[in-house]
CSV table of C-alpha atoms in Angstrom, one decimal:
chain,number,residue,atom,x,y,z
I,678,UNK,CA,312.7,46.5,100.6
I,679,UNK,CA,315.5,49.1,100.3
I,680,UNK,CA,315.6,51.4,103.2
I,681,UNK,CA,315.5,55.1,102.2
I,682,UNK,CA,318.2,56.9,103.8
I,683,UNK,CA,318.4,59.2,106.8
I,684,UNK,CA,321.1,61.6,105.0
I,685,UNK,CA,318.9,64.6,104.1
I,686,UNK,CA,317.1,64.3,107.5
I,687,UNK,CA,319.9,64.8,109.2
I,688,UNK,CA,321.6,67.1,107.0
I,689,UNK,CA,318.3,69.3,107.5
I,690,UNK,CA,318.0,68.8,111.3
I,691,UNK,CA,322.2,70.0,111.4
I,692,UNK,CA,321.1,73.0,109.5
I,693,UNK,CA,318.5,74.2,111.7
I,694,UNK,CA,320.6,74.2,114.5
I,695,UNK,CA,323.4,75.7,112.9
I,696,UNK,CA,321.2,78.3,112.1
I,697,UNK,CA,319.2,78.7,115.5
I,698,UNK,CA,321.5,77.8,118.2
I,699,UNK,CA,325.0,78.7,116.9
I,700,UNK,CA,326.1,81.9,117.9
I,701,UNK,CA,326.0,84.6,115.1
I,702,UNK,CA,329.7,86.0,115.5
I,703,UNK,CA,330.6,82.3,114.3
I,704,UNK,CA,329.3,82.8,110.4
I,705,UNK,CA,331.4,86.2,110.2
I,706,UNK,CA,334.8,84.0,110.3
I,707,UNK,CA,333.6,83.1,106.8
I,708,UNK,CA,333.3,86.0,105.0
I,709,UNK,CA,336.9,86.8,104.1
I,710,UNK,CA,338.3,89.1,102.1
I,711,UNK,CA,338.3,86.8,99.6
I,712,UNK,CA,334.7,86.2,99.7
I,713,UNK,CA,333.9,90.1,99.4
I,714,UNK,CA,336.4,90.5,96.4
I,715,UNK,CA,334.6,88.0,94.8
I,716,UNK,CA,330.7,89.1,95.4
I,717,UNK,CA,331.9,93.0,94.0
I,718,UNK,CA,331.0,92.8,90.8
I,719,UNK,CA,328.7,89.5,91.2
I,720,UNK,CA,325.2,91.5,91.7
I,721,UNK,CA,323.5,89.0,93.4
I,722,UNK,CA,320.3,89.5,94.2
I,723,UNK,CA,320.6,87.4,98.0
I,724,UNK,CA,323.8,90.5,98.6
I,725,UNK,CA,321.1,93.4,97.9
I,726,UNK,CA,317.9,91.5,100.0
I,727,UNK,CA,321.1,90.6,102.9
I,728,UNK,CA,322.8,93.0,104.9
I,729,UNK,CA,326.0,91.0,106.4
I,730,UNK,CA,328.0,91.4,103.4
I,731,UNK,CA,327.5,94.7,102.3
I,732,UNK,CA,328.3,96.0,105.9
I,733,UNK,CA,331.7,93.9,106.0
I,734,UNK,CA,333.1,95.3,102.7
I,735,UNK,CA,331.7,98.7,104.2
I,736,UNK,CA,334.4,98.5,106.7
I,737,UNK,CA,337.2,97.5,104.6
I,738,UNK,CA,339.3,100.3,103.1
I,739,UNK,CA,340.1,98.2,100.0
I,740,UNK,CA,336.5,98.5,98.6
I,741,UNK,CA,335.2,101.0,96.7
I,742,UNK,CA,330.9,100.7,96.6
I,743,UNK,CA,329.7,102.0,93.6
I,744,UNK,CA,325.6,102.2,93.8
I,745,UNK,CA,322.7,102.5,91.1
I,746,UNK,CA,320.8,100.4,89.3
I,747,UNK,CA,320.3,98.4,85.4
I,748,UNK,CA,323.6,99.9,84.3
I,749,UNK,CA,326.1,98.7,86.7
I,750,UNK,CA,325.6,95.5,85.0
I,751,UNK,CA,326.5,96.9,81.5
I,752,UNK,CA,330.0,95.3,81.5
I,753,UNK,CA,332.8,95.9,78.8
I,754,UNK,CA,336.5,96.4,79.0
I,755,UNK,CA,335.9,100.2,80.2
I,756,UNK,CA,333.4,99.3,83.2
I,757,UNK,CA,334.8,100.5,86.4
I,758,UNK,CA,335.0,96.4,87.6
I,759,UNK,CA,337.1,95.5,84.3
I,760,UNK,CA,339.2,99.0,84.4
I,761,UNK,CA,340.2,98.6,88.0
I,762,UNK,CA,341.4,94.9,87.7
I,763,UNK,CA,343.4,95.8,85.3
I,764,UNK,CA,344.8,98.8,86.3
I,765,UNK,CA,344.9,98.5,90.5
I,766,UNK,CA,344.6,102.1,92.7
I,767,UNK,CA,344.5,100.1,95.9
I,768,UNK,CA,340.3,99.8,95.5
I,769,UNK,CA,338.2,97.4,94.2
I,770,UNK,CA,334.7,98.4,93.2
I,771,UNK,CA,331.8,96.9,94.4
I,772,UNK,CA,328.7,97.1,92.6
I,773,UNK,CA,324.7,97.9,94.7
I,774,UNK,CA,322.2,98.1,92.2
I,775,UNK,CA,320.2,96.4,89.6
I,776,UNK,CA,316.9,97.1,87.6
I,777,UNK,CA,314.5,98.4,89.5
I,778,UNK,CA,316.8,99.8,92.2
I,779,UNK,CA,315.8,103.6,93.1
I,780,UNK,CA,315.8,106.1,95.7
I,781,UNK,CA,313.8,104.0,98.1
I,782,UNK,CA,315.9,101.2,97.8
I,783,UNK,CA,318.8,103.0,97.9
I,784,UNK,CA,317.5,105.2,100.9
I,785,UNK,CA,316.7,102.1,103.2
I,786,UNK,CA,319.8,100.4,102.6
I,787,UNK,CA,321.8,103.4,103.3
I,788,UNK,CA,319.9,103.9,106.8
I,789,UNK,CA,320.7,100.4,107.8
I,790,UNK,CA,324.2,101.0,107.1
I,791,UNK,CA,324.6,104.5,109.0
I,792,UNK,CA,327.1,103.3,111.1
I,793,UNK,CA,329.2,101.7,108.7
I,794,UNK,CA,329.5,104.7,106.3
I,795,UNK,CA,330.9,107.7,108.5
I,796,UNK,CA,333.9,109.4,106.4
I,797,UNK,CA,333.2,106.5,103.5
I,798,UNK,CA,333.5,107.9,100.1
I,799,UNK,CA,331.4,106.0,97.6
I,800,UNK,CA,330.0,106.7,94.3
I,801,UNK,CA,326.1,107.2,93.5
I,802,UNK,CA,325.2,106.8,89.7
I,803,UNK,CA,321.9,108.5,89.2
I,804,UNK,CA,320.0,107.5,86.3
I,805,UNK,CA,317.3,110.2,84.3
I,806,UNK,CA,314.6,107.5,83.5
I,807,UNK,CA,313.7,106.9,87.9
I,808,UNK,CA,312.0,111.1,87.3
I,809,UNK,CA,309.1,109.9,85.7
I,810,UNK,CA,305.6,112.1,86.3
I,811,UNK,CA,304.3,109.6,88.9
I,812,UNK,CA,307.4,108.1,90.4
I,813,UNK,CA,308.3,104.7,91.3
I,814,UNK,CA,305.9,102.6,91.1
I,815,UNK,CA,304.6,99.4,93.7
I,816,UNK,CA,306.2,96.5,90.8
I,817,UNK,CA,309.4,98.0,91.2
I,818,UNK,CA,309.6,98.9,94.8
I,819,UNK,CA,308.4,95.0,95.4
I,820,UNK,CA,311.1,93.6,92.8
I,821,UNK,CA,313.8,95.4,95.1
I,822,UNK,CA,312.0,95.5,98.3
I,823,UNK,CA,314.2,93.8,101.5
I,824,UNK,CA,311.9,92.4,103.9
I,825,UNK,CA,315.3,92.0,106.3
I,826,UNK,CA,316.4,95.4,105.9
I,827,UNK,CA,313.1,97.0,106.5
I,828,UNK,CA,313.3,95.0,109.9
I,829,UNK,CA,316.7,96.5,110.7
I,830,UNK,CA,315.8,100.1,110.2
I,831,UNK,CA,312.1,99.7,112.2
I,832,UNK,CA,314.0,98.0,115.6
I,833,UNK,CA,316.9,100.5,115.1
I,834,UNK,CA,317.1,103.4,117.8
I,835,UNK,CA,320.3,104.5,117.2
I,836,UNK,CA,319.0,106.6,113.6
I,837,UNK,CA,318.1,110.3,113.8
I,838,UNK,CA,314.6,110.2,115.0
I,839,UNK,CA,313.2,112.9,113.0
I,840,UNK,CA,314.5,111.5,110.1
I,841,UNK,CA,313.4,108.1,110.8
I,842,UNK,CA,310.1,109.1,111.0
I,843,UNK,CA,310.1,110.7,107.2
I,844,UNK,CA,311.9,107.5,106.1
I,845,UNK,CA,308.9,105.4,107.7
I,846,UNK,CA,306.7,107.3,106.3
I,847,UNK,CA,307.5,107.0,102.8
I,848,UNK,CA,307.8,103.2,103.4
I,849,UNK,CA,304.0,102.7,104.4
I,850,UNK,CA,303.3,104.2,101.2
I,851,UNK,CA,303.8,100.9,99.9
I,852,UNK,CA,301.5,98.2,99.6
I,853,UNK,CA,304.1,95.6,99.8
I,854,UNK,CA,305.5,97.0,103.6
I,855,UNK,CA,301.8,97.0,104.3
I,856,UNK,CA,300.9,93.2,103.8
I,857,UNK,CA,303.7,92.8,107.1
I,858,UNK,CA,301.0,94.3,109.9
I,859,UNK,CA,303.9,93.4,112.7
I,860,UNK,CA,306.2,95.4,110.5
I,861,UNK,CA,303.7,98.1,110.2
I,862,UNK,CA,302.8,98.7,113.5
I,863,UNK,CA,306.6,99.2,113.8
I,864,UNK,CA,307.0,101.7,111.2
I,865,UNK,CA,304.1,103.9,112.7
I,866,UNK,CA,305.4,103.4,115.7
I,867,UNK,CA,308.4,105.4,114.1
I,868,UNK,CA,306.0,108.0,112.0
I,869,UNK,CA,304.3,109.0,115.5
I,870,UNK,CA,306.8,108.7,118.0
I,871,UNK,CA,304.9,106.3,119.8
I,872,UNK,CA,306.0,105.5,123.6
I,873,UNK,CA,307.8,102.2,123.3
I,874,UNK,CA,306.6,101.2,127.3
I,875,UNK,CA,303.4,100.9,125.9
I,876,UNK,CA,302.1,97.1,126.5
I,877,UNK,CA,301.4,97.0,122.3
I,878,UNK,CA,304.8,98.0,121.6
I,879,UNK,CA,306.6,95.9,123.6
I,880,UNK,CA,304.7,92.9,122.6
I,881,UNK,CA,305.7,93.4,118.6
I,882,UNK,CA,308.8,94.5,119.5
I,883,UNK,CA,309.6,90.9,121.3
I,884,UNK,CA,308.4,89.3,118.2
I,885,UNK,CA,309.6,91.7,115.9
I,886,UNK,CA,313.1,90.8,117.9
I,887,UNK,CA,313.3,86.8,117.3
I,888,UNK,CA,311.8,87.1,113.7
I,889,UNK,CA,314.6,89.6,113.2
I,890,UNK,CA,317.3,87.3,114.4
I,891,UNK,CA,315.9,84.2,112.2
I,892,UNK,CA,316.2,86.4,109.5
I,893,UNK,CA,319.6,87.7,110.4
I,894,UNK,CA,320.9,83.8,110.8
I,895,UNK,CA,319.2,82.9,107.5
I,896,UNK,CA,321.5,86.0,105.4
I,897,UNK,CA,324.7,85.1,107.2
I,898,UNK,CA,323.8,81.7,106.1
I,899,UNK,CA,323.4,82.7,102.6
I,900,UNK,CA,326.2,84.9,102.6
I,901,UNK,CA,328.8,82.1,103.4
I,902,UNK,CA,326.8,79.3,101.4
I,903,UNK,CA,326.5,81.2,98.1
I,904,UNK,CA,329.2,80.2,95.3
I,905,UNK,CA,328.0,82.1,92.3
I,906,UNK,CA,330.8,84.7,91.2
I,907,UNK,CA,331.1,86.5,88.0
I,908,UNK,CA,334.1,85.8,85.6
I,909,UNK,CA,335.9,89.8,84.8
I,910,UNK,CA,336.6,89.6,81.4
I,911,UNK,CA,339.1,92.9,81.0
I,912,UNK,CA,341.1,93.5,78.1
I,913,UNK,CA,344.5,95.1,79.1
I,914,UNK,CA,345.2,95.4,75.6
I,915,UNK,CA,342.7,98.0,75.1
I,916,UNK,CA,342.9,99.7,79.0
I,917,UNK,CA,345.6,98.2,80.7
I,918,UNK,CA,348.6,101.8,81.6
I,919,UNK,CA,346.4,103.9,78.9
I,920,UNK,CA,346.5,107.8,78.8
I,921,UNK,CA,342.6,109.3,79.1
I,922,UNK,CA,343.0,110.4,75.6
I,923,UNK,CA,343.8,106.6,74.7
I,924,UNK,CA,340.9,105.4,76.6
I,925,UNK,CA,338.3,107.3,74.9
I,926,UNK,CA,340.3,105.9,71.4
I,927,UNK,CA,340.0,102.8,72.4
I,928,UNK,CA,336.8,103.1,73.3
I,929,UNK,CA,335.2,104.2,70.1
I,930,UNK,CA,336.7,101.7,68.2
I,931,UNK,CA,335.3,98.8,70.5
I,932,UNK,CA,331.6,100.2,70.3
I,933,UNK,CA,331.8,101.0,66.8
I,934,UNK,CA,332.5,97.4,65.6
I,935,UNK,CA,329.4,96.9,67.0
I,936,UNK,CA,327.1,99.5,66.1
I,937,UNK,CA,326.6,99.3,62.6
I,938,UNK,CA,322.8,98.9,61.9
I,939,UNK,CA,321.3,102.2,63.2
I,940,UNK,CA,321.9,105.6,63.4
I,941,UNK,CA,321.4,105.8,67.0
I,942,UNK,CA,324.5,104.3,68.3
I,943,UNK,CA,323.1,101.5,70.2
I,944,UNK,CA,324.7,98.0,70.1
I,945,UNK,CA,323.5,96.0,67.2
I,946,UNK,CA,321.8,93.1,68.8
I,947,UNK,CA,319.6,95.6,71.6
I,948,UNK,CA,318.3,97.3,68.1
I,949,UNK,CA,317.6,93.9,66.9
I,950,UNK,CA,315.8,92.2,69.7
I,951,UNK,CA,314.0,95.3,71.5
I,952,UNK,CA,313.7,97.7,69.1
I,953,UNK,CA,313.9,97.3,65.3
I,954,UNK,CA,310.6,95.4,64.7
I,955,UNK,CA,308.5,98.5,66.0
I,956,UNK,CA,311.2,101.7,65.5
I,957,UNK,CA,308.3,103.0,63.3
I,958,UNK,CA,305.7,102.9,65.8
I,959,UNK,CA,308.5,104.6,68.7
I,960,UNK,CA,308.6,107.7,66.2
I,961,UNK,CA,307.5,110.8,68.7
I,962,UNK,CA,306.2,108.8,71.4
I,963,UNK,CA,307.4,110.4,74.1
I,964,UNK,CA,306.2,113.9,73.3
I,965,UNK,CA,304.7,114.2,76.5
I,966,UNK,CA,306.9,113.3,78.8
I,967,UNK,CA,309.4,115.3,81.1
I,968,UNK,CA,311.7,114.4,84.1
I,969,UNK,CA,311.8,118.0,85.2
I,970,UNK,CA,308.6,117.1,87.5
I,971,UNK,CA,308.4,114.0,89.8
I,972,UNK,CA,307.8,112.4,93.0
I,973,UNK,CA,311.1,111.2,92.6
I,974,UNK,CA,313.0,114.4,93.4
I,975,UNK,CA,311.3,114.2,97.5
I,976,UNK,CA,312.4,110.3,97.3
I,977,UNK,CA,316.1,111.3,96.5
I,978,UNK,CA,316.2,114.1,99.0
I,979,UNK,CA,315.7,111.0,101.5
I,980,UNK,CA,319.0,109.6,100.0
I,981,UNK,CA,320.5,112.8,100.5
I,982,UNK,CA,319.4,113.7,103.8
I,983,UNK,CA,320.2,110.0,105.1
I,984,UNK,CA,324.2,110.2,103.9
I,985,UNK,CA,324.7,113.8,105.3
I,986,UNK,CA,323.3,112.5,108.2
I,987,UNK,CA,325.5,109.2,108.3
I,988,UNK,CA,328.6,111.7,107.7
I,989,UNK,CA,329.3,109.7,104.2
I,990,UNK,CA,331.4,111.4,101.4
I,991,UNK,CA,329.4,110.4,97.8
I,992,UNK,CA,330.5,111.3,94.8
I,993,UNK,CA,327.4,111.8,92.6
I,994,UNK,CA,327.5,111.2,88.7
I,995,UNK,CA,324.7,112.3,86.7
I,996,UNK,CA,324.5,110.3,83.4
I,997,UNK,CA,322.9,112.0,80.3
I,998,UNK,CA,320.5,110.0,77.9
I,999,UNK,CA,321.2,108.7,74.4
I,1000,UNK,CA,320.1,112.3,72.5
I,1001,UNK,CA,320.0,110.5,68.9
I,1002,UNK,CA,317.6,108.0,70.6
I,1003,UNK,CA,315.5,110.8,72.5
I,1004,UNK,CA,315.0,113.4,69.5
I,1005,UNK,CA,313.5,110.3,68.2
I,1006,UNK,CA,311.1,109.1,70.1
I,1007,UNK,CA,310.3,112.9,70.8
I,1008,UNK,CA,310.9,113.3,74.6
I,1009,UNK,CA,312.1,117.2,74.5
I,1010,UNK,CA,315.0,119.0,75.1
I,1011,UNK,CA,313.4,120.9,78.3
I,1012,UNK,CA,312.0,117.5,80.1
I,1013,UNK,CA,315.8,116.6,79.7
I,1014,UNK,CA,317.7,119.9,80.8
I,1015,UNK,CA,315.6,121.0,83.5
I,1016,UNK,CA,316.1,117.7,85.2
I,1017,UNK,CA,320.2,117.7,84.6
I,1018,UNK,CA,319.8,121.7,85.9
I,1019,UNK,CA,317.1,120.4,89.3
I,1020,UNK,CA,319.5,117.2,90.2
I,1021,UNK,CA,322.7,119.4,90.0
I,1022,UNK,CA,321.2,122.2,92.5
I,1023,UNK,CA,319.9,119.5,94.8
I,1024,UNK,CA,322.8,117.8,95.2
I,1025,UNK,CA,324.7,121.1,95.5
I,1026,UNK,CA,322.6,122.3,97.7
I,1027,UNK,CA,323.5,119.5,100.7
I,1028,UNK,CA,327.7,119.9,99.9
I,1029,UNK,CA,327.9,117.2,97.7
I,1030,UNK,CA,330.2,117.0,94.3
I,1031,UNK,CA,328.5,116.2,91.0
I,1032,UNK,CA,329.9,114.3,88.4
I,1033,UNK,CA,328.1,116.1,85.8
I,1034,UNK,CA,328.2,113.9,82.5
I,1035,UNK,CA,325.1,115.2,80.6
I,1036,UNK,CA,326.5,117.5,78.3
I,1037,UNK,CA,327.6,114.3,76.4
I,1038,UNK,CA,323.9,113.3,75.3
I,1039,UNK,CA,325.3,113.5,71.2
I,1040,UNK,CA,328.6,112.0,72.0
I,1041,UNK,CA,328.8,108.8,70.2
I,1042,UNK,CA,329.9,106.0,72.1
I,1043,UNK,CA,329.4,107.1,75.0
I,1044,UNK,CA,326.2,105.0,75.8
I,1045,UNK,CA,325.8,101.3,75.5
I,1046,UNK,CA,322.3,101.6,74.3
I,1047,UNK,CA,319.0,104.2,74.7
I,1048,UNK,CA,319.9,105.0,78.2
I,1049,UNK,CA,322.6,103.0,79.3
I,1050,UNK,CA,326.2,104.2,79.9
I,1051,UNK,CA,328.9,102.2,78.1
I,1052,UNK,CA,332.5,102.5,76.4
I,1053,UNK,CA,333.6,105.9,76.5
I,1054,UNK,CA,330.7,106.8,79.3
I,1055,UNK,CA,332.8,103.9,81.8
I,1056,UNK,CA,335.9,106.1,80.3
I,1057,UNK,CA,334.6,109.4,82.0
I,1058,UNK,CA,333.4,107.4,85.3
I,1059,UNK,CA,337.1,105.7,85.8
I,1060,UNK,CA,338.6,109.0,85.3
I,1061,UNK,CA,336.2,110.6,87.4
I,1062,UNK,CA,336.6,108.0,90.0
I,1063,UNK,CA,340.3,108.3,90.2
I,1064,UNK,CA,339.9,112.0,90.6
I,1065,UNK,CA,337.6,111.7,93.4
I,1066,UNK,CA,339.9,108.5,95.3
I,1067,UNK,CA,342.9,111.4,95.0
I,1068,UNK,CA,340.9,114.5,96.6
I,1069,UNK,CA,340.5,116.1,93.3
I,1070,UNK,CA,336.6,116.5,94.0
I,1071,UNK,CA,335.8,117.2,97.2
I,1072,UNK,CA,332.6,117.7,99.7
I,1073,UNK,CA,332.0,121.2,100.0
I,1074,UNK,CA,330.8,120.9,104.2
């Protein structure tokens, strides 16, 4: 009888003490420069749920973190990834965000990073369609939701307390933080200001503790284990020592090779796979909807609230919608404009610049689709970057 062998045991048994009983600063030797460079414009989901990588690259001055959500992975020539490789200002981008990503995602990860982003200037890319009437809802906070970080931020007593406890609050208006009752306990622990020599606290606390490190162990794991890396495909023909002027050329002429079919200017194969087969039955159906009034607006004052407090310098870029696409499908002028006007003023309101882009809602090319930037849009978030790396736009505190 052939005797089965003992490799995978053992490799298993190696792993699990690598993992439990080496010491932690050990892993960090792995994550090189190198590595970071090539998880920026990756998007990998394991980076967003982790927190080891992200906080490295946070302390390196040759990373630039650029944070939203669905369109960060709308890549072409003119995306801030492609334009940057080709034409090097001593940054590299490095992309948080994906579908689904909004203000709490963005609000949590930012207070587990406090320390790391004191006098850190980073871009924010807000997008229109997270001000819906009633929010975010639980499917996308769960699709984004970081079980690790959530950890961090409850066993952290270094963050502003009152702060904290608004953050915490907002958190356990989830269902999904809710199904974690040690995490709970920790989080209203933070909402009331609990005494931590209390017998209770102390007791979650110590297991809050070693199921924190496990889960620490397991991302710095990950983070050195993980060999996925997206391929930059520039094209220095098209951006490589270009004038602005050349740039927005350029751009037009690569989007308009490929949108021929529809007057909307969105890419030929999106109006073919999502949206040709029912364009009649889209006609006006957004008539009643706005994103002057949401619950989103109190979500991103969390965001705000959270970098002011962390001494960060954002630059915030507020991206118009596609206005061929939107007179279409009805959604009015007003549910457009007051939101552009309410996110300017709030933004203003705490010192920060404002990349204000929504004036181009009829400029063609400028999106890659119904709502997300592309071609000449990346064109006015390069240049606005580059203004922004050279003091050009400033915090007003």
């Amino acid at each position: 009888m052939k005797r089965k062998s003992l490799g995978p045991f053992i490799g298993a048994v190696v792993l699990f003490f690598l993992v439990v009983f080496v010491p932690k600063t050990f892993f960090l030797h792995f994550i090189t420069e190198n590595k970071l460079t090539q998880q920026a414009a990756d998007l990998n989901p394991d980076m967003f749920d982790g927190i080891e990588i992200q906080k490295q690259m946070l302390k390196s001055n040759k990373f630039l973190p650029i944070y939203g959500s669905s369109e960060l992975s709308r890549m072409d020539a003119f995306h801030p990834s492609n334009y940057f490789q080709e034409n090097y200002k001593g940054y590299t981008p490095f992309l948080i965000g994906t579908g689904g990503t909004e203000s709490t995602f963005h609000y949590l990860n930012f207070a587990v990073h406090h320390n790391e982003l004191k006098g850190k200037k980073i871009i924010f890319i807000l997008s229109p369609q997270w001000f819906t009437k009633k929010g975010e809802n639980e499917v996308r906070f769960s699709s984004t939701f970081s079980i690790l970080k959530a950890y961090q931020f409850a066993l952290d007593d270094t963050f502003d307390k009152g702060l904290a406890s608004k953050l915490a609050k907002n958190l356990l208006s989830y269902q999904t933080v809710k199904k974690d009752p040690l995490l709970t306990a920790l989080l209203e622990a933070k909402v009331h200001r609990a005494n931590e020599n209390t017998f209770y606290y102390k007791a979650d606390r110590f297991l809050a503790d070693g199921y924190f490190d496990l889960m620490q162990r397991r991302d710095l794991l990950i983070s050195i284990l993980d060999s996925k890396h997206r391929k930059l495909v520039g094209n220095s023909y098209l951006t490589k020592d270009k004038t602005w002027d050349e740039l927005n050329k350029n751009a037009a002429w690569a989007a308009k090779k490929k949108m021929t079919n529809n007057p909307f200017y969105i890419q030929n194969k999106t109006f073919n796979k999502l949206i040709k087969h029912r364009l009649k039955s889209l006609k006006g159906s957004m008539r009643q909807s706005s994103y002057e009034k949401s619950p989103e607006y109190k979500d991103f004052q969390l965001v705000l609230d959270v970098l002011k407090t962390s001494g960060a310098k954002p630059l915030f870029v507020s991206i118009p919608v596609n206005g061929y696409w939107y007179d279409y499908i009805g959604f009015k002028n007003e549910g457009r404009n007051g939101y552009y006007a309410k996110i300017k003023k709030q933004i203003h309101t705490e010192g920060f610049p404002v990349l204000d882009l929504s004036g181009h809602e009829y400029d063609k090319y400028f999106m890659t689709d119904t709502i997300h930037l592309g071609y000449k849009g990346w064109v006015q978030i390069d240049k606005g970057i580059e203004e922004f790396m050279n003091g050009k736009i400033k915090n007003s505190f």
